[in-house]
Coordinates of C-alpha atoms in Angstrom, one line a residue:
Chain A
X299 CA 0.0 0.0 0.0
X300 CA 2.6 2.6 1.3
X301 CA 4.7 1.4 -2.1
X302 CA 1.7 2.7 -4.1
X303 CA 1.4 5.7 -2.1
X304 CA 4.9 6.6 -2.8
X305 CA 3.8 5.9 -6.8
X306 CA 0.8 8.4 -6.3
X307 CA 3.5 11.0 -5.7
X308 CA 6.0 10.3 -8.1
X309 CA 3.7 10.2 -10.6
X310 CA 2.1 13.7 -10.0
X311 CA 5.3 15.0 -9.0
X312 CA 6.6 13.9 -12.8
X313 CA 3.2 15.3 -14.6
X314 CA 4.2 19.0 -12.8
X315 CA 7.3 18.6 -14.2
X316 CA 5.9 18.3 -17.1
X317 CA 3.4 20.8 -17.2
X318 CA 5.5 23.4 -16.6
X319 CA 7.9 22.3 -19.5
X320 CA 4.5 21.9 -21.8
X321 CA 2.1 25.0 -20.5
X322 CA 4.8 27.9 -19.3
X323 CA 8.3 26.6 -21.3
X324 CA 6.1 26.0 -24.2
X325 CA 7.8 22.7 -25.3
X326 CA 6.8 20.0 -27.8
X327 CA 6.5 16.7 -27.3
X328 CA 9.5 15.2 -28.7
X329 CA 11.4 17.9 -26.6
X330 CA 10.2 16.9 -23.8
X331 CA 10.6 13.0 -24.5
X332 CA 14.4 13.9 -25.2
X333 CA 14.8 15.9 -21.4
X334 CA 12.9 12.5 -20.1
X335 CA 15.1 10.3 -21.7
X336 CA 18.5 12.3 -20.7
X337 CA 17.2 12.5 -16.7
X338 CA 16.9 8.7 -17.4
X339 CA 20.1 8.4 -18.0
X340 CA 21.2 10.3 -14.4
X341 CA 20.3 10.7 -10.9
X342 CA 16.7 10.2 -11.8
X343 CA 16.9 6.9 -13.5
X344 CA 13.8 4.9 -12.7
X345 CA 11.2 3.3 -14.3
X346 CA 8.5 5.5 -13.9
X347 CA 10.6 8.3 -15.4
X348 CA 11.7 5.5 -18.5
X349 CA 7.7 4.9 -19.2
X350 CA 7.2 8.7 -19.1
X351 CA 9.9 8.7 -22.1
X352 CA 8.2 6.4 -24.3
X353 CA 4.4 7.8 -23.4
X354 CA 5.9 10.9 -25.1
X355 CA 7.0 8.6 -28.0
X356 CA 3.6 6.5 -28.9
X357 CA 1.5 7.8 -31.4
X358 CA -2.0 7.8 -32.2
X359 CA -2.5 5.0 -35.3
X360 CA -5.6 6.5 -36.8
X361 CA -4.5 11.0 -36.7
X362 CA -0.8 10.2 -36.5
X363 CA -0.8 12.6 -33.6
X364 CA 0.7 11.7 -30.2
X365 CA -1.3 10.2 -28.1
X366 CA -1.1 11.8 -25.1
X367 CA -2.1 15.0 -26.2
X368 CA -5.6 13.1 -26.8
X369 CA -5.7 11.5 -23.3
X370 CA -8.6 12.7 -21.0
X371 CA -7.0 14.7 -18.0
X372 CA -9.1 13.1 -15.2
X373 CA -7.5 10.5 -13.2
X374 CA -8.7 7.4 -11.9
X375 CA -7.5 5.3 -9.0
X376 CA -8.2 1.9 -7.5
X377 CA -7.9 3.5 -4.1
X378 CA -4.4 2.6 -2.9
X379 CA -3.3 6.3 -2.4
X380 CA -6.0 7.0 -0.1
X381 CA -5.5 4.4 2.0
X382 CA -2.1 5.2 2.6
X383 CA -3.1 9.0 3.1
X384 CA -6.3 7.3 5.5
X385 CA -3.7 5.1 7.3
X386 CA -0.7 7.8 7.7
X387 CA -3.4 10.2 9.4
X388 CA -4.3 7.0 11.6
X389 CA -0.7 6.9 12.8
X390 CA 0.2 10.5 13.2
X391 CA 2.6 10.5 10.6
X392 CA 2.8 13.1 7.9
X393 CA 3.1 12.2 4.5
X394 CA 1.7 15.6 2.7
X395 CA 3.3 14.9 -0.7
X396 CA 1.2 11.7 -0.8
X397 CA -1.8 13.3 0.4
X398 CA -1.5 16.0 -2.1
X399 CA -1.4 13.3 -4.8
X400 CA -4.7 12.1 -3.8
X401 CA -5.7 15.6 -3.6
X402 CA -5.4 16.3 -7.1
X403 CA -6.6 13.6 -8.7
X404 CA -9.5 14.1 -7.0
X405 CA -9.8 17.7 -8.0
X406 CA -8.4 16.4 -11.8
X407 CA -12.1 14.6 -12.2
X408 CA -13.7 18.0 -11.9
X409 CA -13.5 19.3 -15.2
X410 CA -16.8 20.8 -15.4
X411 CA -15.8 23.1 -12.4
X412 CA -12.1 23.8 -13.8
X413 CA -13.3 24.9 -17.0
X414 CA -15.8 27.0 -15.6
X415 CA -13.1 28.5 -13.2
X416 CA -10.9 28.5 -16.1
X417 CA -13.2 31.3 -17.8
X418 CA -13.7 33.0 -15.1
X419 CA -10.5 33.5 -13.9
X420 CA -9.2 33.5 -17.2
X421 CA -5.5 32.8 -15.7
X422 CA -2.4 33.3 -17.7
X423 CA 0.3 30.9 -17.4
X424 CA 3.5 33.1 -17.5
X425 CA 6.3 32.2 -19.8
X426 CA 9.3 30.8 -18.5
X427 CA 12.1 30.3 -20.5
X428 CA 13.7 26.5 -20.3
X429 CA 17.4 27.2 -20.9
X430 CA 20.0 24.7 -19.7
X431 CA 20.1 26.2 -16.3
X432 CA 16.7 26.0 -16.1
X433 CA 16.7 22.4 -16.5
X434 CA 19.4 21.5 -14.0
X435 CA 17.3 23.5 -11.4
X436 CA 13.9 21.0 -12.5
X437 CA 15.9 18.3 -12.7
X438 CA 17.4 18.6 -9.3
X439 CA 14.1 19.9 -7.8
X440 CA 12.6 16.7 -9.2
X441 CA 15.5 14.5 -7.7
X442 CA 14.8 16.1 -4.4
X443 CA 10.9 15.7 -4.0
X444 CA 11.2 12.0 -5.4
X445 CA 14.0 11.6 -1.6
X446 CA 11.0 13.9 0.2
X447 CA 8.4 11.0 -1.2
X448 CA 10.7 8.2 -0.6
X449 CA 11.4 9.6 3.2
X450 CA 7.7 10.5 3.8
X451 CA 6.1 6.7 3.0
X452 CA 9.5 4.9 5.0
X453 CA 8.5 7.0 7.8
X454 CA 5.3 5.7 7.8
X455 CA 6.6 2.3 7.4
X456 CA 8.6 2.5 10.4
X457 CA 6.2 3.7 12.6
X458 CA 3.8 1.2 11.4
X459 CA 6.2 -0.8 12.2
X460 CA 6.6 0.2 15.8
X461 CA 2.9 1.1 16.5
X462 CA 1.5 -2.0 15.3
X463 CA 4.3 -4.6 16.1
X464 CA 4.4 -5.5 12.5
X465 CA 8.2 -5.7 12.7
X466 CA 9.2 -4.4 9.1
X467 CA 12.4 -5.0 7.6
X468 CA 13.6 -1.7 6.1
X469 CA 16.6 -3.0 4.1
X470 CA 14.5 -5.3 2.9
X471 CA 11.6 -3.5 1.8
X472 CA 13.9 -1.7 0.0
X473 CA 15.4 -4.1 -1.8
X474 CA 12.4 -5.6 -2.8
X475 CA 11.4 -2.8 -4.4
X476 CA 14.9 -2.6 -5.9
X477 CA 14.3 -5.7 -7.1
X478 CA 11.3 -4.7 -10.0
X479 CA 8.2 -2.6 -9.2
X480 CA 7.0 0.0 -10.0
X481 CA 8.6 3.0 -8.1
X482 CA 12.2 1.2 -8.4
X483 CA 14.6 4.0 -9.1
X484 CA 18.7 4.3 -8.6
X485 CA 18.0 6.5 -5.4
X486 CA 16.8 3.3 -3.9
X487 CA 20.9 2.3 -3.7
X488 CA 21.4 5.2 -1.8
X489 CA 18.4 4.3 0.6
X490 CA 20.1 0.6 1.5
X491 CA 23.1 2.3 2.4
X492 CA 21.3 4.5 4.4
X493 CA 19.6 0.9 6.3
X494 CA 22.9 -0.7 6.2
X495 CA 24.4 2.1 8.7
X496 CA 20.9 2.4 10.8
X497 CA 18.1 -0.4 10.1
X498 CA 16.0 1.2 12.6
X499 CA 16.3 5.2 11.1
X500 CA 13.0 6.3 11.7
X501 CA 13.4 9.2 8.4
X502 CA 15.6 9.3 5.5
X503 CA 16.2 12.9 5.8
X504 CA 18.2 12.3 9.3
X505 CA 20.9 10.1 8.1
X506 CA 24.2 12.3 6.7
X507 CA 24.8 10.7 2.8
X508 CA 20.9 11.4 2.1
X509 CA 21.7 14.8 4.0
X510 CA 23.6 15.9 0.9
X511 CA 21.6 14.5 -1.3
X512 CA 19.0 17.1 0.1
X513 CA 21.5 20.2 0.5
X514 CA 22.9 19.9 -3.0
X515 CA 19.4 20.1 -4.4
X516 CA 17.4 22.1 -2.2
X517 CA 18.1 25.9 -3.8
X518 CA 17.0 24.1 -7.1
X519 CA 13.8 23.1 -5.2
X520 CA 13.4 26.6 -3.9
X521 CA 13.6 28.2 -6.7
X522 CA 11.8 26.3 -9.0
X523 CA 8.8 26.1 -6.9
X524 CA 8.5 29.7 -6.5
X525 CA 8.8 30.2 -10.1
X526 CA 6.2 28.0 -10.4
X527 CA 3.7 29.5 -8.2
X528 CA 4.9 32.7 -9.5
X529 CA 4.1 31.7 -12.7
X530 CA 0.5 30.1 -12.0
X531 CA 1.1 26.7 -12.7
X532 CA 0.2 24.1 -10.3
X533 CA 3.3 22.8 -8.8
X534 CA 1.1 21.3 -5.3
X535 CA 3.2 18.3 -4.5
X536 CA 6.5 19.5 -5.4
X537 CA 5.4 22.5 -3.0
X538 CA 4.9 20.0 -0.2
X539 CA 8.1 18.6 -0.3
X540 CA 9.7 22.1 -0.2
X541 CA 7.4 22.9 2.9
X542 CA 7.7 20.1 4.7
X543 CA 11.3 19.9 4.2
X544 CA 11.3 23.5 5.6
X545 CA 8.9 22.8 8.8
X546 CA 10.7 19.3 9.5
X547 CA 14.0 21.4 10.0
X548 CA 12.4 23.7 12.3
X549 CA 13.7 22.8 16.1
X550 CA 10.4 25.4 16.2
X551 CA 7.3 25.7 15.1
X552 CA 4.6 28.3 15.0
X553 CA 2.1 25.2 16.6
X554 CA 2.6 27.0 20.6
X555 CA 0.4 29.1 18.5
X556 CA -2.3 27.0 17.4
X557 CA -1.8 24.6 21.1
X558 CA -2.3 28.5 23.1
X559 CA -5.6 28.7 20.8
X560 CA -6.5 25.5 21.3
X561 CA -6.2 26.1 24.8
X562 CA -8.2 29.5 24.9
X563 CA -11.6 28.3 23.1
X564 CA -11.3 24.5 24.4
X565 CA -9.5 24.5 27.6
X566 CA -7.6 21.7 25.3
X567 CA -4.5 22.7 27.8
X568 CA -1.0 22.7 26.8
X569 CA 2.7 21.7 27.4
X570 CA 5.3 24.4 28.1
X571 CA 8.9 24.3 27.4
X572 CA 10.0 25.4 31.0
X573 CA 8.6 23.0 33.1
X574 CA 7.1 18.9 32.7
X575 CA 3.0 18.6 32.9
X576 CA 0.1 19.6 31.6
X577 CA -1.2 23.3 31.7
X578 CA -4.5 25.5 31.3
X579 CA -5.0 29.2 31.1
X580 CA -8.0 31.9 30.8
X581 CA -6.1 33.8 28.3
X582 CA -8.6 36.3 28.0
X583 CA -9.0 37.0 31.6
X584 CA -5.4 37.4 32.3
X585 CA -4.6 40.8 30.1
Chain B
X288 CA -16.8 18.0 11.5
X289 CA -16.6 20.0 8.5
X290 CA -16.6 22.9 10.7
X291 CA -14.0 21.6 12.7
X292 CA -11.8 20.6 9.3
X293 CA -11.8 24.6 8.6
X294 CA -11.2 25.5 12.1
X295 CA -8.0 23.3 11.3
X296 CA -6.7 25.1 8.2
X297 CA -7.5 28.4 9.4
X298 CA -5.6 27.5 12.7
X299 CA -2.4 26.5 10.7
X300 CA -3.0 29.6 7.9
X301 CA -2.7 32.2 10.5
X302 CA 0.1 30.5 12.5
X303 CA 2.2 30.6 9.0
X304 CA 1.1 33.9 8.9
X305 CA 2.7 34.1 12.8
X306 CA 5.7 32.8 11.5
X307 CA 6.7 34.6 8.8
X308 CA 6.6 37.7 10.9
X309 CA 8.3 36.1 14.1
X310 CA 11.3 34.1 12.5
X311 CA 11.4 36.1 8.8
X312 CA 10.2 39.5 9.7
X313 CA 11.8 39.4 13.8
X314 CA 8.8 41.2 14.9
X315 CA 8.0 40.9 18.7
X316 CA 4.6 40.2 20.3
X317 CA 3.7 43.7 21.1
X318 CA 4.3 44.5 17.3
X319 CA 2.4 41.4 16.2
X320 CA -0.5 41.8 18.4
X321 CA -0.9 45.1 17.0
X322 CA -1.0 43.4 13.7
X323 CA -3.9 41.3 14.4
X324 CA -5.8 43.8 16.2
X325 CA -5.6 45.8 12.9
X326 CA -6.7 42.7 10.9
X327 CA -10.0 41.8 13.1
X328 CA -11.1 45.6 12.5
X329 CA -10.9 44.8 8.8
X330 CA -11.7 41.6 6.1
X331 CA -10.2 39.5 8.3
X332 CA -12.4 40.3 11.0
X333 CA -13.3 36.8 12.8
X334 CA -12.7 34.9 16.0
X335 CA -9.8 33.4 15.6
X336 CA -8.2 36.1 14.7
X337 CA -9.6 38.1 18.0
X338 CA -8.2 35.5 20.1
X339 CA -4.9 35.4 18.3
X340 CA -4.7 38.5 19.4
X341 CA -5.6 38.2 22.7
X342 CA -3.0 35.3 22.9
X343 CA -0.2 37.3 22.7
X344 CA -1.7 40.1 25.3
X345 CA -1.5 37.0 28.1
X346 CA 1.6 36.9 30.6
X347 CA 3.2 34.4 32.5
X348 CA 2.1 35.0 36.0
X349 CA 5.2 33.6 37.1
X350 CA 8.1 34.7 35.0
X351 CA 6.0 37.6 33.6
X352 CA 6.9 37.0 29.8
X353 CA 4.6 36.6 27.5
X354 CA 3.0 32.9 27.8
X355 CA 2.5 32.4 24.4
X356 CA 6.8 32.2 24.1
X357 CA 6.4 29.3 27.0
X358 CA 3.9 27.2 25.1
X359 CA 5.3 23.6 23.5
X360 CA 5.4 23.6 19.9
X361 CA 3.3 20.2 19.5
X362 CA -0.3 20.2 18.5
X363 CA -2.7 18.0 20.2
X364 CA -5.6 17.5 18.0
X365 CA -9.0 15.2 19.0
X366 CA -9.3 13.5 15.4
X367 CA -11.9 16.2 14.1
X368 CA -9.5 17.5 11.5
X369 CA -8.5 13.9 10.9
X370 CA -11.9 12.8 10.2
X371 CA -12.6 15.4 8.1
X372 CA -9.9 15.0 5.3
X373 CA -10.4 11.2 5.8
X374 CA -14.2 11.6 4.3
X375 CA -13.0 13.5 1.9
X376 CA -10.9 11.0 0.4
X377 CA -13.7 9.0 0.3
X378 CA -15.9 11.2 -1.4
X379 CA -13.1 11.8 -3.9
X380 CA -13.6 15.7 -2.8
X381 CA -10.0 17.7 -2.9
X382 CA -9.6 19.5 0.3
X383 CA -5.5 20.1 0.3
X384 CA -5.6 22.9 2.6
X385 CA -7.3 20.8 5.4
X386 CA -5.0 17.6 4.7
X387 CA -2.1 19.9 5.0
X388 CA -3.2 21.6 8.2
X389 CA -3.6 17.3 9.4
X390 CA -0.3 16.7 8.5
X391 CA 1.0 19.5 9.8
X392 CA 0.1 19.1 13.1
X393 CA 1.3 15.9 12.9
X394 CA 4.6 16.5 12.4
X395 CA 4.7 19.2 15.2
X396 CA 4.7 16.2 17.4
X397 CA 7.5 15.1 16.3
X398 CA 9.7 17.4 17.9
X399 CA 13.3 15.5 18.5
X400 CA 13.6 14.3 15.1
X401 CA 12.6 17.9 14.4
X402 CA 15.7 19.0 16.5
X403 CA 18.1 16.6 15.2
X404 CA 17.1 17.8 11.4
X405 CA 17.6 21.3 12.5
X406 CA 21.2 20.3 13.7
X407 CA 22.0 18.7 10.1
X408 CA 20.4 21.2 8.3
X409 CA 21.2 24.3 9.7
X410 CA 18.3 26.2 8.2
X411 CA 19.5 29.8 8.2
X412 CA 15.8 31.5 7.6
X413 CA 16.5 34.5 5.2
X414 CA 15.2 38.1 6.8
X415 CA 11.9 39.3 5.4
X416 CA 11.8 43.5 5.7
X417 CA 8.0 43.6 7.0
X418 CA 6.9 47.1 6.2
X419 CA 3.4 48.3 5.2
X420 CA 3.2 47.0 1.6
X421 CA 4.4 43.4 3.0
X422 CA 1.7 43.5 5.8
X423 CA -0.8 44.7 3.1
X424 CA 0.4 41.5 1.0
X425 CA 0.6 38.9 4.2
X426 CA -3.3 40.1 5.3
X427 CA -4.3 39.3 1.1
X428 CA -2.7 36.4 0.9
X429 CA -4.4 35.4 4.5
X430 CA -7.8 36.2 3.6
X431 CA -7.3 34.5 0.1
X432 CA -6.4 31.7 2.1
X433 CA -9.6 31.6 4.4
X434 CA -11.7 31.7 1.3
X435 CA -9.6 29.0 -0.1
X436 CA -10.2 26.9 3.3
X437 CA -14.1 27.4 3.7
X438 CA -14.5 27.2 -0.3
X439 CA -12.8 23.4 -0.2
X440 CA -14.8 22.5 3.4
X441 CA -18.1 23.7 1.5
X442 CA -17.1 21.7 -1.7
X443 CA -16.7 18.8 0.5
X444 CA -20.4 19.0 2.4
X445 CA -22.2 20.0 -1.1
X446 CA -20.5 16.5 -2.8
X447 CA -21.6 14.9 0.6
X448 CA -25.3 16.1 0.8
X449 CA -25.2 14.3 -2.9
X450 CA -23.4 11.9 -2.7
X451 CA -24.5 10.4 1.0
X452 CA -28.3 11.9 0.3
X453 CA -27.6 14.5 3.3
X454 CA -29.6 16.8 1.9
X455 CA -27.4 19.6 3.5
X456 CA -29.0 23.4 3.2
X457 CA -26.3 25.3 2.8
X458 CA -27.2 28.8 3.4
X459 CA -28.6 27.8 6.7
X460 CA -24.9 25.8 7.4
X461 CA -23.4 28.8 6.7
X462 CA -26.5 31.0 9.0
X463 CA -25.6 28.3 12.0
X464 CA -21.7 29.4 11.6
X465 CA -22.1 33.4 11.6
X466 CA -24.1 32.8 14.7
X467 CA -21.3 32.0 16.9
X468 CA -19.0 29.3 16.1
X469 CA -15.2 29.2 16.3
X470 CA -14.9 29.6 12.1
X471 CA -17.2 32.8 12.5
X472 CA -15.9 35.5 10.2
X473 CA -16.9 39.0 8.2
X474 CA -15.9 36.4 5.4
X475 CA -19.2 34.5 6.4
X476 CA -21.8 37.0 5.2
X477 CA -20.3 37.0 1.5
X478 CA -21.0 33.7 1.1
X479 CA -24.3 33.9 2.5
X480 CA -24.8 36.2 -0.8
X481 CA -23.5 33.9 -2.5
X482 CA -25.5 30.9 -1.5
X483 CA -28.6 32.6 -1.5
X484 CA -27.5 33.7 -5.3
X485 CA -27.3 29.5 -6.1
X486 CA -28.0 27.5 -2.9
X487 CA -26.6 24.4 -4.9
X488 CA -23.0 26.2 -5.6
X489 CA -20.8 23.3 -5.9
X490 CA -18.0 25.5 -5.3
X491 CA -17.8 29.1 -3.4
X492 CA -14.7 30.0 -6.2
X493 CA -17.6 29.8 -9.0
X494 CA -19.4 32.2 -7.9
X495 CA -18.6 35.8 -9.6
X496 CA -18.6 38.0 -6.4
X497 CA -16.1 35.3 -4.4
X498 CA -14.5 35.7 -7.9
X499 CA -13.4 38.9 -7.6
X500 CA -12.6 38.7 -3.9
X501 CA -10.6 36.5 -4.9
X502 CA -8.8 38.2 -7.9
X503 CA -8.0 40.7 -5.9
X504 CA -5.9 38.9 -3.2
X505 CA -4.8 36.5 -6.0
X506 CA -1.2 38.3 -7.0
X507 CA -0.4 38.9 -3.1
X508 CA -0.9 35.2 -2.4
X509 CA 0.9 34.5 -4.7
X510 CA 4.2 36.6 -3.8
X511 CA 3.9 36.3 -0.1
X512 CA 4.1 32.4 -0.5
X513 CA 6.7 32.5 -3.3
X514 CA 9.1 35.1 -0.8
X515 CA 8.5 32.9 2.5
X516 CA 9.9 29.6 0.1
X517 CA 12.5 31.3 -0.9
X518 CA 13.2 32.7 2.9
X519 CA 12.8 28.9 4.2
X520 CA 9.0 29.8 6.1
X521 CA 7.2 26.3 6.4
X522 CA 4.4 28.1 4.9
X523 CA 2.9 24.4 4.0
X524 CA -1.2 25.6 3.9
X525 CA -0.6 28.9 2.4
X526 CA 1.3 27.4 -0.4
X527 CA -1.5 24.5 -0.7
X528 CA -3.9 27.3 -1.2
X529 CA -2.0 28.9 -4.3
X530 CA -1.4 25.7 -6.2
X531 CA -4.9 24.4 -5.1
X532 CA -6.7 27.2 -7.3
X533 CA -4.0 27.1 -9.6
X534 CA -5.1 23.3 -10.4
X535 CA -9.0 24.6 -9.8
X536 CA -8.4 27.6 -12.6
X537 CA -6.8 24.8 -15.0
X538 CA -9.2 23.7 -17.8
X539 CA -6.5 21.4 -18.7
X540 CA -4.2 19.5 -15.9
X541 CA -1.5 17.4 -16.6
X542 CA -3.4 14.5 -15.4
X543 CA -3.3 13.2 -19.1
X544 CA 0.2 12.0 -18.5
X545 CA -0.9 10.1 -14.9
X546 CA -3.8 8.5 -16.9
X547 CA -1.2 7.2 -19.8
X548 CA 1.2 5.9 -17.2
X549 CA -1.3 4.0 -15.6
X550 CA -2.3 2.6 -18.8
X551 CA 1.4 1.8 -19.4
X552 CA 2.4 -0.1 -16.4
X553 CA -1.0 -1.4 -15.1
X554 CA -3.7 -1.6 -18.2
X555 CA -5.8 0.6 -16.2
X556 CA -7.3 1.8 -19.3
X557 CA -7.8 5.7 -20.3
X558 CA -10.5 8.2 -21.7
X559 CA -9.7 10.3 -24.6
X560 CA -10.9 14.0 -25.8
X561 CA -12.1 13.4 -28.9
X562 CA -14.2 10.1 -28.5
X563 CA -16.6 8.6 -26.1
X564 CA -15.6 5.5 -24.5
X565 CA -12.4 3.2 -23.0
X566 CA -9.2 2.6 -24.2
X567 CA -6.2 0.7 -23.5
X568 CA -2.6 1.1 -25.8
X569 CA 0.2 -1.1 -26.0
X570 CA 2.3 2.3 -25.1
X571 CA 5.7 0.7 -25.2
X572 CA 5.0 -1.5 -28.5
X573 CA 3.4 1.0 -30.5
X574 CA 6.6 3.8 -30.9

C-alpha cells in the first residue's frame, strides 16, 4: 500500500514537471521525451521516469498525432493512495506529498468546475524560459521531491512498524522494491546504504549521505517552486516537499500558537517548554 | 466536523502567517499583536483572529513573559481535522488545505527528530523586511487563504449532501456558523450572498462575487508564498492554497500523463478527448 502511495507522488510529481515544460516553457513533445530520456540516464533513472519517455513517443494510429495530447485529463484510482493517506493520518505520521497526490486527482475529475473556473479567472500561465540552467534546477528539484516522497512513506513504514508490532524489515523492503516494481529507481541504492548504517532510522532525511543529497538540491527546489507558483502553474506536490522539508527542520514551530488557541476556546490545555506537565489558562481574563 | 476541518486550516493559515513575521520578519509580540488587532477591524475580522490577538496580550504570572513564548510547539488535536480530510478522500472531494493543516500538526509532534534535522540542516531563515506593503500582502494572501479553506470544506459537504443523500442546506450551514461558532468571520456574510444567489454552488470559487474577492488577493498570495519559500518559512497551507486554485483555474491539468502511465504499467485503461468510450494502448509496443 505505502509502495503505491509513494507511486501516487512520483507520478504527480513527474506530470508538474511536465506541465511546466509543456504549459509555461512551451515545449513540444519530442522535446520533452528527449529531457525525459536524458534525466533517465542520471540521478533520476527509474522506471517511472523510463515509461514517461516512451508515453511521449507513442503515437495515435488512426490521426498520427501523439497520443497523449488526446488523453482525457481526469484521473482514476483503485484507491491505494488513499489508504495510505487514510492510514498515515491514523498513525500521526505526515506524509503531505502523498496526500496532495490524492488531492489532485481528485480535484483532476472536476473538469466541469475547472473549465468554468478556467473562464472565469481566465489565468495566464506566464512564460518561463527553459534554458540549460533551467533544466538543472527542474531536474534537481525533481530528484529532491522524489527523496522527500521516498522519506515521507519509509516513515510511515517505520512507525507502522513500531505502532502495530508489524516488525518491518527496512533493508529489505527496499530491496524488494529494488528488485522490479513499480517506483524502483537508482535513489533506492542510496536508501540501502542508508539501512545498512541504521536499520532502525526512523526518516531518511536524518541520516548524513541522504543529507547531501538534500542540500545539494534544495536551492534548485526553492527556486523552481516559487517560479512556479509565481508563474500560475500548479506545482502542489512539489510544493509539499519544499514545505515540509522546511517545517521538519524547524527545532520550532509556530504550533505553541495553534496549542495556546486550542487552549483558549477549548481548555484543550497545553505543554510548556519550561517545566514537565500539563497546563491550562484563561487567556482572556489574564490581560 | 466540517466545521471543525476549517477551524484546522485556518488555525495552521494564521500561525504561518505568525511565523513569517516572528522568525522572517523578527517582529515581537507587542508589534504582532498590533498586527492582528488591525486585521480583526478589517476583512479579516473573525474569532480566531480576535483570540490570536488576545494570545499574545497574556503573561506568565510567574516569570512575567509573554505565555505564548512558553507554550510547547506540538499540536494536540482530537481526530476532528482527521476525520474530516479522511471523508473527503472518500468522497473523492480535494480538500488540500485541510490535509495539510492534518499533517502539519502531525509532524509538530515530532519534535526530536525535528531538533536533530535542525542540527543537520542548519536552516538559516532569510530576513523578510515587513513594512506596510508586505503586511498589506501577508493580510491578502491570509484572507485568500480563508476563502480558499471554507470554499474546499463547502465543496466537501455539497459532494456529501449528494453523494450520502444529506440533503445539507447550505445557506442555513453557513447561518448556524455566523451565529457564533469558532470559524465565524466578516468572510461568512459574503457567502451567505452567494449561496442565497445558487443554494446548490458546488464551489464558493464559482461564484462571480467570491471571484473577484478572490482576484483581488490573488497576485499577493501569490508573492507572499513564493518570498516565505524562498526565505525557508514552512508556509505548508498557504502554499496549498496557491497551487490548489491554480489546479482549480486549470481547464487542462496534466493529469493526461498520470492516466497514460497508468495505462502503461497497469492496463488501467484511459479516456480520450475526442471520443466517447475506454481505451487501452500497448504504449511501449506502438513507438
Amino acid at each position: 500500500m505505502v509502495h503505491n502511495g509513494i507511486e501516487y507522488a512520483m507520478m504527480q510529481l513527474i506530470a508538474e514537471t511536465y506541465d511546466i515544460l509543456r504549459r509555461a516553457g512551451g515545449l513540444d513533445n519530442n522535446r520533452i521525451r528527449e529531457i525525459f530520456d536524458k534525466w533517465n540516464e542520471g540521478q533520476l533513472q527509474s522506471y517511472l521516469i523510463q515509461i514517461t519517455a516512451e508515453v511521449f513517443k507513442t503515437l495515435d494510429k488512426e490521426s498520427n498525432t501523439f497520443l497523449v495530447d488526446l488523453v482525457l485529463d481526469k484521473a482514476g484510482s483503485k484507491g491505494t493512495g488513499k489508504w495510505t493517506s487514510q492510514s498515515a493520518m491514523d498513525l500521526a505520521v505526515p506524509i503531505p506529498v502523498i496526500d496532495t497526490a490524492v488531492a489532485m486527482r481528485n480535484l483532476s475529475i472536476y473538469k466541469e468546475d475547472r473549465t468554468k473556473a478556467a473562464s472565469i479567472y481566465k489565468p495566464r500561465s506566464e512564460k518561463i524560459n527553459v534554458d540549460e540552467a533551467f533544466l538543472t534546477d527542474l531536474e534537481n528539484a525533481l530528484a529532491f521531491s522524489f527523496i522527500i516522497a521516498y522519506a515521507q512513506g519509509l516513515n510511515q513504514l517505520a512507525k507502522a512498524s513500531i505502532e502495530l508490532k508489524m516488525d518491518i524489515p527496512l533493508p529489505s523492503v527496499i530491496r524488494v522494491w529494488k528488485a522490479g516494481c513499480i517506483i524502483r529507481s537508482a535513489l533506492l541504492g542510496n536508501f540501502s546504504a542508508a539501512y545498512n548504517r541504521d536499520q532502525f532510522l526512523s526518516n531518511l532525511l536524518l541520516d548524513s549521505d541522504i543529507a547531501l543529497l538534500i542540500k545539494e538540491r534544495e536551492q534548485s527546489a526553492r527556486n523552481l517552486t516559487a517560479a512556479a507558483m509565481r508563474a500560475g502553474i500548479p506545482v502542489a506536490a512539489l510544493a509539499s516537499t519544499v514545505t515540509y522539508f522546511d517545517a521538519y527542520c524547524s527545532e520550532r514551530l509556530p504550533t505553541n500558537l495553534i496549542q495556546a488557541q486550542r487552549d483558549y476556546f477549548g481548555a484543550h490545555t497545553y505543554q510548556r517548554i519550561d517545566r514537565e506537565g500539563v497546563f491550562h489558562t484563561e487567556w482572556h481574563e489574564s490581560e
